[in-house]
Amino acid sequence: METVSTNHAFGGVQGVYRHASAATGTAMTFAVYVPPHAPGAKLPVVWYLSGLTCTHANATEKGEYRRAAAELGLIVVTPDTSPRGEGVPDDPDGAYDFGLGAGFYVDATEAPWATHYRMWSYITDELPALVAAHFPVDIARQSITGHSMGGHGALTIGLSFPDRYRAVSAFAPIVAPSQVPWGEKALGGYLGADRAAWRRHDAVALIEDGARVPALLVDQGEADQFLAGQLRPELLAAACEKAGIPLTLRMQSGYDHSYYFISTFMADHLAWHAKRLK
């Protein structure tokens, strides 16, 4: 693992790191904030998954999480959103919602994507092992959150591994990718035409199929330009109500899809996670 940079912040250290990923077959970059802590202490970790077009840097530079993480004693890990580098295929039309920056947190099965686009394995297996080996992480105390495509990833991963992640939340998530254009393009492209294979990567479908978590927290801006066409939080609300999953869905007046929105409510989410990670 190569250290790209480290900076002190709120008594802790914000680092950016690079390593050769076996899952993606590429170099991958990720960021970790470690708050101030006693020598030898093991700390809970919050995984933050970013959205379309993002890298680790979007949340690291604009998420405004370090003060709250330092106060709450939380490690925050912010991975990249897709493999990158020479030989990694991209959307042939250069679209932002597929290919580079748009891995959708799945293991692709379709050519040419299957060789490198294995973000599910990277996020759920390889990177957690790497982080646990190099940082003071208490692996029994993990939680996950994310934004937009990353909110989709947080929900699907959290629902798939309820014994691993003690808390799951999201900012403006794509809750039912099988039912919206972003998701239909991505899941169809990466996983093929069989919609049955999409269900394990669709939060609403996972809940319909029996996946459960103790509770969910979702913040959604009412002025989000993608609200009606791509995000559809009402579908998650209906699924949770039917399944008996306590969902706190906060519709935030005036807020859009940007990091102005995310940074405003980041401390709330970290506090919500910290309470469940004690």
Coordinates of C-alpha atoms in Angstrom, one line a residue:
M1 CA 0.0 0.0 0.0
E2 CA 1.4 3.4 -1.0
T3 CA 0.8 6.6 0.9
V4 CA -0.2 9.3 -1.5
S5 CA -0.7 12.1 1.1
T6 CA -1.4 12.7 4.7
N7 CA -2.8 15.8 6.4
H8 CA -3.6 16.6 10.0
A9 CA -7.2 17.6 10.7
F10 CA -9.0 18.0 14.0
G11 CA -6.4 16.1 15.8
G12 CA -6.5 13.1 13.5
V13 CA -4.9 12.2 10.1
Q14 CA -6.6 12.4 6.7
G15 CA -4.7 10.0 4.4
V16 CA -5.0 9.1 0.7
Y17 CA -3.6 5.7 -0.3
R18 CA -3.1 3.6 -3.4
H19 CA -2.7 -0.1 -3.9
A20 CA -2.8 -2.8 -6.5
S21 CA -6.3 -4.4 -6.4
A22 CA -6.7 -8.1 -7.1
A23 CA -10.4 -7.6 -7.4
T24 CA -10.3 -5.0 -10.2
G25 CA -6.9 -5.8 -11.7
T26 CA -6.0 -2.1 -11.4
A27 CA -4.5 0.4 -9.1
M28 CA -7.1 1.7 -6.7
T29 CA -7.0 4.9 -4.6
F30 CA -9.0 5.4 -1.4
A31 CA -9.0 7.8 1.6
V32 CA -9.1 7.1 5.3
Y33 CA -9.6 9.6 8.1
V34 CA -8.3 8.3 11.5
P35 CA -9.5 10.5 14.4
P36 CA -7.3 11.2 17.5
H37 CA -7.3 8.1 19.8
A38 CA -5.4 6.4 22.6
P39 CA -2.4 4.2 21.6
G40 CA -3.6 0.7 20.9
A41 CA -7.3 1.6 20.7
K42 CA -9.5 0.0 18.1
L43 CA -12.1 2.3 16.5
P44 CA -15.4 1.9 14.7
V45 CA -15.4 2.5 11.0
V46 CA -18.0 4.2 8.7
W47 CA -17.8 3.4 5.0
Y48 CA -18.9 6.2 2.7
L49 CA -19.6 5.3 -0.9
S50 CA -19.7 8.1 -3.4
G51 CA -22.0 8.7 -6.4
L52 CA -21.7 9.0 -10.2
T53 CA -18.6 10.7 -11.6
C54 CA -17.0 10.8 -8.1
T55 CA -13.7 9.6 -6.8
H56 CA -12.5 9.3 -3.2
A57 CA -11.8 13.1 -3.4
N58 CA -15.3 14.4 -3.6
A59 CA -16.3 13.3 -0.1
T60 CA -12.8 13.9 1.3
E61 CA -12.7 17.5 0.1
K62 CA -16.3 18.5 0.3
G63 CA -18.0 16.1 2.7
E64 CA -17.1 18.1 5.9
Y65 CA -17.1 15.0 8.0
R66 CA -13.8 15.3 9.9
R67 CA -14.9 17.5 12.8
A68 CA -17.8 15.2 13.6
A69 CA -15.7 12.0 13.1
A70 CA -13.0 13.3 15.4
E71 CA -15.6 14.2 18.1
L72 CA -17.3 10.8 17.8
G73 CA -14.1 8.7 17.4
L74 CA -15.0 7.3 14.0
I75 CA -12.7 6.2 11.2
V76 CA -14.2 7.2 7.9
V77 CA -13.2 5.4 4.7
T78 CA -14.0 6.8 1.3
P79 CA -13.2 4.5 -1.7
D80 CA -13.3 5.3 -5.4
T81 CA -16.4 4.5 -7.5
S82 CA -14.9 2.4 -10.3
P83 CA -11.6 0.9 -11.6
R84 CA -9.5 3.2 -13.6
G85 CA -6.4 3.1 -15.7
E86 CA -5.1 1.9 -19.0
G87 CA -7.2 -0.9 -20.5
V88 CA -10.2 -0.2 -18.3
P89 CA -13.3 0.2 -20.6
D90 CA -15.5 3.3 -20.5
D91 CA -18.9 4.1 -21.9
P92 CA -18.4 4.2 -25.7
D93 CA -20.4 7.5 -25.9
G94 CA -18.6 9.1 -23.0
A95 CA -21.7 9.2 -20.8
Y96 CA -21.2 10.0 -17.2
D97 CA -23.6 7.3 -15.9
F98 CA -21.8 4.2 -17.0
G99 CA -18.2 3.1 -17.1
L100 CA -15.5 5.1 -15.4
G101 CA -16.8 6.7 -12.2
A102 CA -19.9 4.6 -12.4
G103 CA -19.2 1.1 -11.1
F104 CA -22.6 0.9 -9.4
Y105 CA -21.0 -1.4 -6.7
V106 CA -21.6 -4.6 -8.6
D107 CA -19.4 -7.4 -10.0
A108 CA -20.0 -7.2 -13.7
T109 CA -20.6 -10.4 -15.6
E110 CA -20.8 -9.0 -19.1
A111 CA -17.9 -8.3 -21.5
P112 CA -15.9 -6.2 -21.6
W113 CA -16.8 -5.0 -18.1
A114 CA -16.4 -8.3 -16.2
T115 CA -12.6 -8.1 -16.2
H116 CA -12.2 -4.9 -14.1
Y117 CA -15.6 -3.8 -12.9
R118 CA -15.7 -5.8 -9.7
M119 CA -16.6 -3.1 -7.2
W120 CA -18.9 -5.4 -5.1
S121 CA -15.9 -7.7 -4.3
Y122 CA -13.6 -4.7 -3.9
I123 CA -15.8 -2.9 -1.4
T124 CA -17.1 -5.9 0.6
D125 CA -14.0 -8.1 0.7
E126 CA -10.7 -6.7 -0.5
L127 CA -10.7 -3.2 0.8
P128 CA -12.0 -4.0 4.3
A129 CA -9.3 -6.6 4.7
L130 CA -6.6 -4.0 3.6
V131 CA -8.0 -1.3 5.9
A132 CA -8.2 -3.7 8.8
A133 CA -4.6 -4.7 8.3
H134 CA -3.2 -1.1 8.2
F135 CA -5.5 1.0 10.4
P136 CA -6.8 0.7 14.0
V137 CA -10.2 -0.6 13.0
D138 CA -12.5 -2.6 15.2
I139 CA -14.0 -4.9 12.6
A140 CA -16.9 -5.8 14.9
R141 CA -18.1 -2.2 14.7
Q142 CA -18.7 -1.2 11.1
S143 CA -21.4 0.8 9.3
I144 CA -22.1 2.1 5.8
T145 CA -23.5 5.1 4.1
G146 CA -23.3 6.8 0.7
H147 CA -24.7 9.3 -1.8
S148 CA -26.8 8.7 -4.9
M149 CA -25.2 5.7 -6.7
G150 CA -23.2 5.3 -3.4
G151 CA -26.5 5.4 -1.5
H152 CA -27.6 2.5 -3.7
G153 CA -24.4 0.7 -2.8
A154 CA -24.7 1.4 0.9
L155 CA -28.3 0.1 1.0
T156 CA -27.7 -3.0 -1.0
I157 CA -24.5 -3.9 0.8
G158 CA -26.0 -3.1 4.2
L159 CA -29.0 -5.2 3.4
S160 CA -26.8 -8.1 2.1
F161 CA -24.6 -8.1 5.2
P162 CA -26.8 -7.2 8.1
D163 CA -24.5 -8.9 10.6
R164 CA -21.5 -6.9 9.5
Y165 CA -22.9 -3.4 9.3
R166 CA -24.5 -2.2 12.5
A167 CA -26.0 0.9 10.8
V168 CA -27.0 1.8 7.3
S169 CA -27.9 5.3 6.0
A170 CA -27.9 7.1 2.7
F171 CA -28.1 10.6 1.1
A172 CA -30.4 10.8 -1.9
P173 CA -30.0 7.1 -2.8
I174 CA -31.1 5.3 -6.0
V175 CA -33.4 3.0 -4.1
A176 CA -34.8 0.9 -6.9
P177 CA -32.3 0.9 -9.8
S178 CA -34.4 -1.8 -11.6
Q179 CA -37.1 0.8 -12.1
V180 CA -35.2 3.9 -13.1
P181 CA -33.1 4.9 -16.2
W182 CA -29.7 5.1 -14.4
G183 CA -30.1 1.7 -12.9
E184 CA -31.6 0.0 -16.0
K185 CA -28.6 1.2 -18.0
A186 CA -26.0 0.2 -15.4
L187 CA -27.5 -3.2 -14.3
G188 CA -28.3 -4.2 -17.9
G189 CA -24.9 -3.2 -19.1
Y190 CA -22.9 -4.9 -16.3
L191 CA -25.1 -7.9 -15.4
G192 CA -27.0 -8.6 -18.7
A193 CA -30.6 -8.7 -19.7
D194 CA -31.9 -11.1 -17.0
R195 CA -33.6 -8.9 -14.6
A196 CA -33.7 -11.6 -11.9
A197 CA -29.9 -11.1 -11.6
W198 CA -30.5 -7.5 -10.8
R199 CA -32.5 -8.0 -7.7
R200 CA -29.6 -8.5 -5.3
H201 CA -28.4 -5.1 -6.4
D202 CA -31.7 -3.3 -5.9
A203 CA -32.6 -2.2 -2.3
V204 CA -36.4 -2.3 -2.8
A205 CA -36.1 -5.8 -4.4
L206 CA -33.9 -7.0 -1.6
I207 CA -36.4 -6.0 1.0
E208 CA -39.2 -7.6 -1.0
D209 CA -37.2 -10.8 -1.1
G210 CA -36.7 -10.8 2.6
A211 CA -33.6 -8.8 3.5
R212 CA -33.8 -6.9 6.8
V213 CA -31.9 -4.4 8.8
P214 CA -32.8 -2.9 12.2
A215 CA -33.4 0.6 10.9
L216 CA -32.5 3.0 8.0
L217 CA -31.9 6.7 7.8
V218 CA -32.3 8.5 4.5
D219 CA -32.0 12.2 3.8
Q220 CA -33.4 13.5 0.5
G221 CA -33.5 17.1 -0.9
E222 CA -36.9 18.2 -2.1
A223 CA -35.2 20.4 -4.8
D224 CA -33.1 17.4 -6.0
Q225 CA -33.3 17.5 -9.8
F226 CA -33.1 13.7 -9.9
L227 CA -35.8 13.1 -7.3
A228 CA -38.8 12.0 -9.4
G229 CA -37.0 10.4 -12.3
Q230 CA -34.0 8.5 -10.7
L231 CA -34.3 8.3 -6.9
R232 CA -37.9 7.4 -6.1
P233 CA -37.6 7.4 -2.2
E234 CA -41.3 6.6 -2.0
L235 CA -40.6 3.1 -3.3
L236 CA -38.2 2.5 -0.4
A237 CA -40.7 3.9 2.1
A238 CA -43.4 1.6 0.8
A239 CA -41.1 -1.5 0.9
C240 CA -39.9 -0.7 4.4
E241 CA -43.5 -0.1 5.7
K242 CA -44.6 -3.5 4.3
A243 CA -41.5 -5.2 5.7
G244 CA -41.7 -3.6 9.1
I245 CA -38.2 -1.9 8.8
P246 CA -38.1 1.4 10.7
L247 CA -37.2 4.0 8.1
T248 CA -36.4 7.6 9.0
L249 CA -36.9 9.4 5.6
R250 CA -36.2 13.1 6.0
M251 CA -37.3 15.2 3.0
Q252 CA -35.2 18.4 3.2
S253 CA -36.8 21.5 1.8
G254 CA -34.7 23.5 -0.6
Y255 CA -31.8 21.1 -0.8
D256 CA -30.5 19.7 -4.1
H257 CA -28.3 16.7 -5.0
S258 CA -25.0 18.4 -4.4
Y259 CA -22.4 18.3 -1.6
Y260 CA -23.9 21.4 -0.1
F261 CA -26.7 19.1 0.8
I262 CA -24.5 16.2 1.9
S263 CA -22.2 18.3 4.1
T264 CA -25.2 19.9 5.8
F265 CA -26.4 16.6 7.2
M266 CA -23.2 14.6 7.4
A267 CA -22.8 15.2 11.1
D268 CA -26.3 14.0 11.7
H269 CA -25.6 10.7 9.9
L270 CA -22.3 10.2 11.7
A271 CA -23.9 10.7 15.1
W272 CA -26.7 8.3 14.1
H273 CA -24.0 5.7 13.2
A274 CA -21.9 6.4 16.3
K275 CA -24.9 5.7 18.5
R276 CA -25.3 2.2 16.9
L277 CA -21.6 1.5 16.9
K278 CA -21.0 1.9 20.6

